[in-house]
Every structure is written in C-alpha cells, then in structure tokens.
PDB file of C-alpha atoms in Angstrom:
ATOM      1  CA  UNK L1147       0.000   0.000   0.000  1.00 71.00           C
ATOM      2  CA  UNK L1148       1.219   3.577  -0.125  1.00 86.00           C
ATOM      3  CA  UNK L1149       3.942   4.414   2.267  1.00 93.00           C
ATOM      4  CA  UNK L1150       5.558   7.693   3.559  1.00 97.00           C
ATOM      5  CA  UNK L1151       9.735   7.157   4.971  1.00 97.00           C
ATOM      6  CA  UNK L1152      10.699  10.063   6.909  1.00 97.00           C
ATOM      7  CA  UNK L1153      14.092  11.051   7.768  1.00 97.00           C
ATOM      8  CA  UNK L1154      15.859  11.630  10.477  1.00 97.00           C
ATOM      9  CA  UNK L1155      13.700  11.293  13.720  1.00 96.00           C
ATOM     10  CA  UNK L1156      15.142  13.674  15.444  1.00 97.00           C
ATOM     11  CA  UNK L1157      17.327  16.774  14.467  1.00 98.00           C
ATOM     12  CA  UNK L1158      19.348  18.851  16.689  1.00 98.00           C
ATOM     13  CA  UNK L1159      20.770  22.378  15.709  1.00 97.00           C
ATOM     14  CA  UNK L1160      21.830  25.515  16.484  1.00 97.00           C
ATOM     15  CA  UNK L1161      20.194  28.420  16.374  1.00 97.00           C
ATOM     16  CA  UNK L1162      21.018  29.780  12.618  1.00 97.00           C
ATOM     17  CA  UNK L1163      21.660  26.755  11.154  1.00 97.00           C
ATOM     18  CA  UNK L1164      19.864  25.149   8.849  1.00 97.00           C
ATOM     19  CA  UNK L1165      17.730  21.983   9.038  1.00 98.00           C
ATOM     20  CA  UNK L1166      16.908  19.674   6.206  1.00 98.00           C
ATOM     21  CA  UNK L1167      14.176  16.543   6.762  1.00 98.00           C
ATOM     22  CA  UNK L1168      13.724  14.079   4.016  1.00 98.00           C
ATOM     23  CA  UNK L1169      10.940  11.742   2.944  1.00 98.00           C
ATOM     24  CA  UNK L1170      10.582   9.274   0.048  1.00 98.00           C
ATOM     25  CA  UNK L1171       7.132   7.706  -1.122  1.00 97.00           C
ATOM     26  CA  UNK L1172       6.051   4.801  -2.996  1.00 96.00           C
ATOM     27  CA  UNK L1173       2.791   5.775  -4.672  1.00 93.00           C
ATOM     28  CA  UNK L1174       3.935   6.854  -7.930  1.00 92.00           C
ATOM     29  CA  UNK L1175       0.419   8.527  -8.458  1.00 90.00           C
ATOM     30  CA  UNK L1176       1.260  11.023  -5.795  1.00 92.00           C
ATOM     31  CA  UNK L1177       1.080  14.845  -6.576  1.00 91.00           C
ATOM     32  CA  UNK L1178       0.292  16.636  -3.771  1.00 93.00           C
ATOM     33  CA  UNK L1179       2.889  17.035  -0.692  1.00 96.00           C
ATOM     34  CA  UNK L1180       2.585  19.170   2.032  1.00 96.00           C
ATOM     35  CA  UNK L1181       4.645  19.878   5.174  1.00 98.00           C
ATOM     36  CA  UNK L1182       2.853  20.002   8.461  1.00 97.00           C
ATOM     37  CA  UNK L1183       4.495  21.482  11.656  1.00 97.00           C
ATOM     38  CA  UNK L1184       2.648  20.289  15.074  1.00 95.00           C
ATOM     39  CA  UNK L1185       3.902  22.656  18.471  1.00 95.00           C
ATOM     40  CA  UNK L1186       3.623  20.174  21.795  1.00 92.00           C
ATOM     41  CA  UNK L1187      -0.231  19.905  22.210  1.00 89.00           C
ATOM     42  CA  UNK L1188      -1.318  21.273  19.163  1.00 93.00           C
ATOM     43  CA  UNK L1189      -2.801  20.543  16.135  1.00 94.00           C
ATOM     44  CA  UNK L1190      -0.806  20.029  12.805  1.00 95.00           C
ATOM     45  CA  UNK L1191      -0.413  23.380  10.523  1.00 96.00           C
ATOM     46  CA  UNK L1192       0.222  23.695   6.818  1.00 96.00           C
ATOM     47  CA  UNK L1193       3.600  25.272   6.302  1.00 97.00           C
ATOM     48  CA  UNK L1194       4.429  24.728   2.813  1.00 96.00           C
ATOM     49  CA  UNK L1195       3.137  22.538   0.225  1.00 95.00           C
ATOM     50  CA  UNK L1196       3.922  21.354  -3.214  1.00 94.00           C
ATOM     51  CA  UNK L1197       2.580  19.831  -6.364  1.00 91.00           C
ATOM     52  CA  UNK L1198       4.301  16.875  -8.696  1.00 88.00           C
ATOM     53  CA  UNK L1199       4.070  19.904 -11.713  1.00 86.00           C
ATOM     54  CA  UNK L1200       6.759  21.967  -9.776  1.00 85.00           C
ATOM     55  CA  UNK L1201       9.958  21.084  -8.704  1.00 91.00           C
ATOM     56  CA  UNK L1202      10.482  23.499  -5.584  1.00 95.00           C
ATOM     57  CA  UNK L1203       9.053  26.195  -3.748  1.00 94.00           C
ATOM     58  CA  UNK L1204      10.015  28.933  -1.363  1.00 96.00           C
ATOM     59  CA  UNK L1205       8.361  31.056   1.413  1.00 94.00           C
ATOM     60  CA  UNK L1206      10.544  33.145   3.368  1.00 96.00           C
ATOM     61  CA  UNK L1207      13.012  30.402   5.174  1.00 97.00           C
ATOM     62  CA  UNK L1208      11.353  27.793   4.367  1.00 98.00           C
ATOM     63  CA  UNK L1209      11.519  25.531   0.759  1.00 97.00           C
ATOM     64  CA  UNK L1210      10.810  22.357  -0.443  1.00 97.00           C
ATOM     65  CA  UNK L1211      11.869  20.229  -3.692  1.00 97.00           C
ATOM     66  CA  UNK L1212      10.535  17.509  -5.392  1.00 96.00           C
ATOM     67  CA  UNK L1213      12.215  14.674  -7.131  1.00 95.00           C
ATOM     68  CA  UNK L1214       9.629  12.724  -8.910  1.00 93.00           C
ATOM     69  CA  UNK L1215      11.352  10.495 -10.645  1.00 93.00           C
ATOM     70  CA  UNK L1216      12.830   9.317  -7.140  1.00 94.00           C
ATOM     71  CA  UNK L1217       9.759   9.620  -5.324  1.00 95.00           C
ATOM     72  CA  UNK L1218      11.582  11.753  -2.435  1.00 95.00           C
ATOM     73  CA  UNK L1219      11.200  15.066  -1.126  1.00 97.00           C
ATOM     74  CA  UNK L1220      12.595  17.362   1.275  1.00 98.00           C
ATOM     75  CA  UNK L1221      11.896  20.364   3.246  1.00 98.00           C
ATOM     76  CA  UNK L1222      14.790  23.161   4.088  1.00 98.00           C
ATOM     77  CA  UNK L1223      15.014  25.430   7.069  1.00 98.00           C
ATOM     78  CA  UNK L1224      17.240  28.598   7.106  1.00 97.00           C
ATOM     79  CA  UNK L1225      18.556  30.658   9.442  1.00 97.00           C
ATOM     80  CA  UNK L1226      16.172  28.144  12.528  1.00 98.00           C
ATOM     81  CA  UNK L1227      15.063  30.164  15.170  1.00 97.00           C
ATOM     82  CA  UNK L1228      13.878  28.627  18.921  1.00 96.00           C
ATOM     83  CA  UNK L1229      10.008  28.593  17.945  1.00 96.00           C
ATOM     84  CA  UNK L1230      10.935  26.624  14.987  1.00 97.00           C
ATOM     85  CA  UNK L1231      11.262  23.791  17.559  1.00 98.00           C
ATOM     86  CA  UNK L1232       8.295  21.265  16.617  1.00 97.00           C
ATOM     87  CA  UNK L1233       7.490  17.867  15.247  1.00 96.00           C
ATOM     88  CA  UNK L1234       7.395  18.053  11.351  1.00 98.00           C
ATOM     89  CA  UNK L1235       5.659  16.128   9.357  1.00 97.00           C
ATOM     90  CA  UNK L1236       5.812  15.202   5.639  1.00 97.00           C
ATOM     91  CA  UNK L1237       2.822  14.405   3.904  1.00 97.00           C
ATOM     92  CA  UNK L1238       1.893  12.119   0.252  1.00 95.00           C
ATOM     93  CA  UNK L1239      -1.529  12.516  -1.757  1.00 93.00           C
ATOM     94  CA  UNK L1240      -3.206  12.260  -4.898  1.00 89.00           C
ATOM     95  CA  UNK L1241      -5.769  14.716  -4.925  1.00 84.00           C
ATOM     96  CA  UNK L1242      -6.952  14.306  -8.443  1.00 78.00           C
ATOM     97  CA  UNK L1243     -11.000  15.331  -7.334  1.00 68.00           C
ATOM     98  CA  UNK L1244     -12.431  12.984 -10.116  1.00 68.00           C
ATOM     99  CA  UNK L1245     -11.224   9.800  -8.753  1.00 68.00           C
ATOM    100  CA  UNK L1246      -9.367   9.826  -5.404  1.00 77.00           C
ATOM    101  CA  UNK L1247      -9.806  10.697  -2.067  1.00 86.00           C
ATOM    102  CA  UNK L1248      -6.777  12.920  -0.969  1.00 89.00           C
ATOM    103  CA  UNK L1249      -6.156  11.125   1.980  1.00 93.00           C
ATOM    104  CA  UNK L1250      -2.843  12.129   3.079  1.00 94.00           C
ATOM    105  CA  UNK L1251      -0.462   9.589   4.057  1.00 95.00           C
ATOM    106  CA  UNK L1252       2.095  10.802   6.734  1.00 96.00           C
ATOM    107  CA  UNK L1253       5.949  10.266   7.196  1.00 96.00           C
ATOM    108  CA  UNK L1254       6.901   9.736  10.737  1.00 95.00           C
ATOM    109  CA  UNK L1255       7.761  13.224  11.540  1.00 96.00           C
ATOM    110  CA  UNK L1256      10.462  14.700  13.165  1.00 97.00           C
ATOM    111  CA  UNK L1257      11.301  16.411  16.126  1.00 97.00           C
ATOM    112  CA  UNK L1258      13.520  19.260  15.568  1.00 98.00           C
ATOM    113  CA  UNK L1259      15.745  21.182  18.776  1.00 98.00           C
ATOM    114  CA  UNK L1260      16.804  24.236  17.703  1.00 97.00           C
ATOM    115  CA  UNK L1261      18.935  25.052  20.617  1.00 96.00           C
ATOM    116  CA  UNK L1262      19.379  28.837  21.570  1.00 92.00           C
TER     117      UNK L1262
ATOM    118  CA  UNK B 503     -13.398  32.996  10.271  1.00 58.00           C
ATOM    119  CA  UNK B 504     -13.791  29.897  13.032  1.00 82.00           C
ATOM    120  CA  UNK B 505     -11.475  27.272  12.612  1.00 94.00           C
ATOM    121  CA  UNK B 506     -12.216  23.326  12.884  1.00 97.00           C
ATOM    122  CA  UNK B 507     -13.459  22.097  16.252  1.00 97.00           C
ATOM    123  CA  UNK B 508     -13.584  18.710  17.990  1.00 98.00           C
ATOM    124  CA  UNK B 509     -15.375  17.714  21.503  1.00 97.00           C
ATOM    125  CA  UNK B 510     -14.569  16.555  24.068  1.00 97.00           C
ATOM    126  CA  UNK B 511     -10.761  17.463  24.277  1.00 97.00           C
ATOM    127  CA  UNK B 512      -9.694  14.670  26.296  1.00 97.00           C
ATOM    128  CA  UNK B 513     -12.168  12.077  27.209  1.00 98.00           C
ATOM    129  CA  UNK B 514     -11.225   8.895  29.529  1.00 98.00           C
ATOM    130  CA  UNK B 515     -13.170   5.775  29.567  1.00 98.00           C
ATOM    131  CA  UNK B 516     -13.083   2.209  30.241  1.00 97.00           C
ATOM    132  CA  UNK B 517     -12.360  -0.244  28.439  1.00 97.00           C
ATOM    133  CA  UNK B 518     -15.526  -2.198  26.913  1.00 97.00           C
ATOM    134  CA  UNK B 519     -17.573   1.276  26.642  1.00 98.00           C
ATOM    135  CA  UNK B 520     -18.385   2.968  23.759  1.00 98.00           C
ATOM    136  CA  UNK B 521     -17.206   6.273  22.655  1.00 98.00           C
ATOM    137  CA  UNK B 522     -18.719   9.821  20.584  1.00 98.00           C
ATOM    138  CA  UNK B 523     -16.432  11.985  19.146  1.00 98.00           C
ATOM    139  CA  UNK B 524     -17.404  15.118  17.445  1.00 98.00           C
ATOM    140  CA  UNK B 525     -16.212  17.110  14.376  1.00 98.00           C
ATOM    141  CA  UNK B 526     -17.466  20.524  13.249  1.00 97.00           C
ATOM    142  CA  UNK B 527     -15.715  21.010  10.024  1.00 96.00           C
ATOM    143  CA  UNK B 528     -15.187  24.888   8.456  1.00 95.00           C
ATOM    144  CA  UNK B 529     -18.321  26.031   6.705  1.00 93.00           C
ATOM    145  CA  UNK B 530     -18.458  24.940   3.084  1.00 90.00           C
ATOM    146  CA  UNK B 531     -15.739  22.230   3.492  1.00 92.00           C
ATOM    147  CA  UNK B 532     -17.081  19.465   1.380  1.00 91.00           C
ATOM    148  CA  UNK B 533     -14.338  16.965   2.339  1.00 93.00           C
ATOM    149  CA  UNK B 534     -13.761  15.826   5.725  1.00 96.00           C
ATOM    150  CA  UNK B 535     -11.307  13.185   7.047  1.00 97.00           C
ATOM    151  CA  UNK B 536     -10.853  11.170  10.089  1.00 98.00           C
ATOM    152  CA  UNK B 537      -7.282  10.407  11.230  1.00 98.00           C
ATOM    153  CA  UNK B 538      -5.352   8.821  14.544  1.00 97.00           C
ATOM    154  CA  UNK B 539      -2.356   9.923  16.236  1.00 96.00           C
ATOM    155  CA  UNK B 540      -0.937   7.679  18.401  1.00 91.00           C
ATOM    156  CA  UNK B 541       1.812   8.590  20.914  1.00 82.00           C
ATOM    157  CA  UNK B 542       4.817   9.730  19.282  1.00 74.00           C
ATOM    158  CA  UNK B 543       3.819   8.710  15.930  1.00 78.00           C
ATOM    159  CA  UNK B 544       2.616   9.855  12.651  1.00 84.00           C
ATOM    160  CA  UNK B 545      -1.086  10.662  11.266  1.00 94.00           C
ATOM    161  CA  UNK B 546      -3.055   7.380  10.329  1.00 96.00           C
ATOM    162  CA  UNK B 547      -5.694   7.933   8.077  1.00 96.00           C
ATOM    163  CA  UNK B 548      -9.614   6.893   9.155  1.00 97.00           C
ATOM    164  CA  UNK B 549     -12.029   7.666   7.315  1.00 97.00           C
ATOM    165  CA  UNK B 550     -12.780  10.110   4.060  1.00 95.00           C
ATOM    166  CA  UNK B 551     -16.556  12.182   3.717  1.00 94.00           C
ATOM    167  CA  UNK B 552     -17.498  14.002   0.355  1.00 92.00           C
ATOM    168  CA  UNK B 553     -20.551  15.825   1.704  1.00 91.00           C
ATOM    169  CA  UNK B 554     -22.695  12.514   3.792  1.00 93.00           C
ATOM    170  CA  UNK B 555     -21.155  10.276   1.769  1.00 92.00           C
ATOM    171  CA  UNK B 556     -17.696   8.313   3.037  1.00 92.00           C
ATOM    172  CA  UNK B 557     -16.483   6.523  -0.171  1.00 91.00           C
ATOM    173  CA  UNK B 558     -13.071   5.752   1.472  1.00 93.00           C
ATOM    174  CA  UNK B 559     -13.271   3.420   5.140  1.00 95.00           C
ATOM    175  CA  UNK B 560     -10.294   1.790   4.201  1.00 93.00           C
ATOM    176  CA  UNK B 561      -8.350   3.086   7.157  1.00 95.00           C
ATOM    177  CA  UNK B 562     -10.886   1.836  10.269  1.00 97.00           C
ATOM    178  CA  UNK B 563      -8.807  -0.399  12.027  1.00 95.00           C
ATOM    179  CA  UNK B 564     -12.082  -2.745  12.894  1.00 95.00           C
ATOM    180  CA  UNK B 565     -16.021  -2.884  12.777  1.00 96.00           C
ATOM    181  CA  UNK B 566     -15.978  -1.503  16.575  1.00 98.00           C
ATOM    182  CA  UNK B 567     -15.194   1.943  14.389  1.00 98.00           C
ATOM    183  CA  UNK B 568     -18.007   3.461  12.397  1.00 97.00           C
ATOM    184  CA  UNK B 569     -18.457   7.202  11.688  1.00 97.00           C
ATOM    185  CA  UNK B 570     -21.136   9.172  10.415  1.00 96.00           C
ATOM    186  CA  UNK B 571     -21.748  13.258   8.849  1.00 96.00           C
ATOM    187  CA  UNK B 572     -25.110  14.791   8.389  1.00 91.00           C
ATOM    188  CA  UNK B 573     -26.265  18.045   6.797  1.00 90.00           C
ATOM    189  CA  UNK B 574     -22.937  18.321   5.163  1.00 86.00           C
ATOM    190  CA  UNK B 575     -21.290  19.749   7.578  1.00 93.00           C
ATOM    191  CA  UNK B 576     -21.039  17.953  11.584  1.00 96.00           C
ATOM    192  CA  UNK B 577     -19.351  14.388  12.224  1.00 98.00           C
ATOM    193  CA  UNK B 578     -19.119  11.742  14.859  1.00 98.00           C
ATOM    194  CA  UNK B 579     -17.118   9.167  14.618  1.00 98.00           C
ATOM    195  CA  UNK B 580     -17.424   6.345  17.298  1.00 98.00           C
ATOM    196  CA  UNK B 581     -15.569   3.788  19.195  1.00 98.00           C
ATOM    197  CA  UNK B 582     -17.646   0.542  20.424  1.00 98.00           C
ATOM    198  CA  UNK B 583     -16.389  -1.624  22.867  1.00 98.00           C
ATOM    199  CA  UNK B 584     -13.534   0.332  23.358  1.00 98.00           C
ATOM    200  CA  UNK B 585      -9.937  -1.478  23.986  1.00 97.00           C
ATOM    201  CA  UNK B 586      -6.734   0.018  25.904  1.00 96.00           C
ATOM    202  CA  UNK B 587      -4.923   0.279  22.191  1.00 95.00           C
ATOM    203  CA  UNK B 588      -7.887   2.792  20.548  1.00 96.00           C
ATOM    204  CA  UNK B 589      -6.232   4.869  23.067  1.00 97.00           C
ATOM    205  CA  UNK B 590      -4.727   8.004  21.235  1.00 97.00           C
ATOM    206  CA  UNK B 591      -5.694  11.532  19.745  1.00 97.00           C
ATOM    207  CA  UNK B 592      -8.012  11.778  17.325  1.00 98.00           C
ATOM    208  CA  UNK B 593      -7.869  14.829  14.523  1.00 97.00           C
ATOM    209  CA  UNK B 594     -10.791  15.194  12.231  1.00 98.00           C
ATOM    210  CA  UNK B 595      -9.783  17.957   9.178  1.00 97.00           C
ATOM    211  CA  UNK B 596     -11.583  19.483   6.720  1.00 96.00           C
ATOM    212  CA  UNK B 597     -11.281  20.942   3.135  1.00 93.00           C
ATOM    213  CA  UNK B 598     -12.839  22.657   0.279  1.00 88.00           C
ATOM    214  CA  UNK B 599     -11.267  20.127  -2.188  1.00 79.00           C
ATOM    215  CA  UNK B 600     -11.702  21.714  -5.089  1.00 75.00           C
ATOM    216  CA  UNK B 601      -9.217  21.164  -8.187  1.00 66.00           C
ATOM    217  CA  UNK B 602      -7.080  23.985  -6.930  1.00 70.00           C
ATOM    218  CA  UNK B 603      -7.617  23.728  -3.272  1.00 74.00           C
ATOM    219  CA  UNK B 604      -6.877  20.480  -1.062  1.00 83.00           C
ATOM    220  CA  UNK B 605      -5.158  21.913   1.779  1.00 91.00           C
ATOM    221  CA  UNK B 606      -6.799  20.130   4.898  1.00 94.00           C
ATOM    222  CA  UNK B 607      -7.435  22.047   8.276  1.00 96.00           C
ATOM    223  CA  UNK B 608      -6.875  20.374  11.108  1.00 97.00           C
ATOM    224  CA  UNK B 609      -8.694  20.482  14.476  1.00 97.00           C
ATOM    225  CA  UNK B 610      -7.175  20.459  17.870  1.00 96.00           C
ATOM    226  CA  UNK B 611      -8.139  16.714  18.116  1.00 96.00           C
ATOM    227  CA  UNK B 612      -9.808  14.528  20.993  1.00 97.00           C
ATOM    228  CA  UNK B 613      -7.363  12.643  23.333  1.00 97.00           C
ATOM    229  CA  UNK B 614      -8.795   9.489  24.376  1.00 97.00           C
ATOM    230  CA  UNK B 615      -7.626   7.165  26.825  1.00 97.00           C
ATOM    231  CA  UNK B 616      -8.918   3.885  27.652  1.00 97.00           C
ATOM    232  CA  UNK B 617      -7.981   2.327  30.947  1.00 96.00           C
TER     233      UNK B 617
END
C-alpha cells in the first residue's frame, strides 16, 4: 500500500543553522505534498506545500523540492530560530478530485531542537 | 473565520464502553477526514466524507469503528467496545477540495484514553 519514509527522527541544531528533513514515497500517483508542523499539544499546521508539476518552492526560510522520478522530497530550514522547535511532518496525496480521495499519508515526523 | 473544532478534548473511559467523538468542520468544506495519532507517531488515516457520503473506510482499524456526517457539515465518529490500544488523539480535518484547493485544516483533536 502507499507508504511515507521520513528522515531523520530527530534533528538537533543551532540556532542559525539550517535543518533539512527528508521523505521518500512509494505511490507513484502522488502529486500533492505538504509539510505540516505540530507545536507540543497542538494541532498540525500547513507550512508549505507542493505539487508533482513543480519542482520546488520557497516562502521566506522555508523551501521544499521535489524529485519525482525518485519519489523523495525534502523540506529546508534557514537561518532556525527557537520557535521553529516542533514535530514536522511530511505528507503524500493524490488529490486528483475525479477519482481519489486525498487522503494524506504521513511520514513519521520529526522532532527538531533548535537550541538557543 | 472559526477554525475546525472537535469535543470533548480529552475524554477517559473504560475499556468495553463505547465512545462519541465530534467534528465541526469549516463552513463549506465538502471533504472531511478522520485520522489517529498515536503517541509519538505519525497521522493514520480513518475515514474520508465528500458531503454525507464516506467513499473511502479503508483506514478503520475494525467494525468496533463506524463514523457518520449529516447536513454536510457535523461528524461523529465512534468507538464501540472500546480497547486500551484505541487509546490516542483523534484529529478530524476538513477541506474545500476543489481542483485547486486540497489543503486540509486540522482540528485540535480529541485525546482518548482507555484504561
């Protein structure tokens, strides 16, 4: 069935750094991948999201690319700051309205320190 | 405008009762999914609604889980004969689904613990 592998677990940095979590996914019918980021207690947000017709995207200090013919994709942090502490998750879907659901199948996630 | 909302918050219960949990999706949302976070690990998809209609149950882990949305809009989804492992937080989210809109909202979720 489809499958989400999310990489690493957990991510230590320093503030400034830069933090960059991978995930690969098997459904090759995929197009739709967003990025959620869930605070201790919360409920998941959208940060960024992409679709299989674009090959990265930017907002502010955050980005994501897309290798499609690899079926991976990754999400890039710059310049982390303390709040960007959180468990991130990475996301798979079709969302083709005609004929799927758009269930979103879920990596993992990973807890990132960003350590003052 | 208001966001998605799930009650109870936290409900505790033991094990062999049933359970209600409710979903009030945003206003207009067509689509509206079920999913199950257990401790320390990642979203497991339920249960998918277009309008009253679920065309996608493939993720209810067994016949003790059943779910239901009327008028479009609210949704309970419920636990029978509920066992220690059904303990975890459930997040219902809703979207417009459109061709050029499928990002999903999420609610704060319902932790539920079976002892």
């Amino acid at each position: 069935g489809e499958n989400v592998e999310q990489h690493p677990s957990t991510l230590s940095v320093q503030e400034g750094d830069s933090a960059v979590i991978k995930c690969t996914y098997s459904d090759s019918a995929s197009n739709y991948f967003p990025w959620y980021k869930q605070e201790l207690g919360k409920r998941p947000q959208l940060i960024i999201d992409i679709r299989s017709n674009v090959g990265e995207k930017k907002d502010q200090r955050i980005a994501v690319t897309l290798n499609k013919t690899a079926k991976h994709f990754s999400l890039h942090i710059t310049e982390t700051q303390p709040e960007d502490s959180a468990v991130y998750f990475c996301a798979a879907s079709n969302v083709a309205v005609a004929s799927n659901t758009g269930k979103l199948i879920f990596g993992q996630g990973t807890t990132l320190q960003v350590k003052p | 405008g208001a966001g998605v909302s799930q009650s109870p918050s936290n409900k505790v219960t033991e094990k062999g009762k049933d359970v209600e949990l409710r979903c009030d999706p945003i206003s207009g949302h067509t689509a509206l999914y079920w999913y199950r976070q257990s401790l320390g690990q990642g979203l497991e998809f339920l249960i998918y609604f277009q309008g009253n209609s679920a065309p996608d149950k493939s993720g209810l882990p067994s016949d003790r889980f059943s779910a239901e949305r009327t008028g479009g809009s609210v949704s309970t989804l419920t636990i029978q004969r509920t066992q220690q492992e059904d303990s975890a937080v459930y997040l219902c989210a809703s979207s417009p689904r459109t061709s050029g809109d499928n990002e999903q909202f999420f609610g704060p979720g319902t932790r539920l613990t079976v002892l």
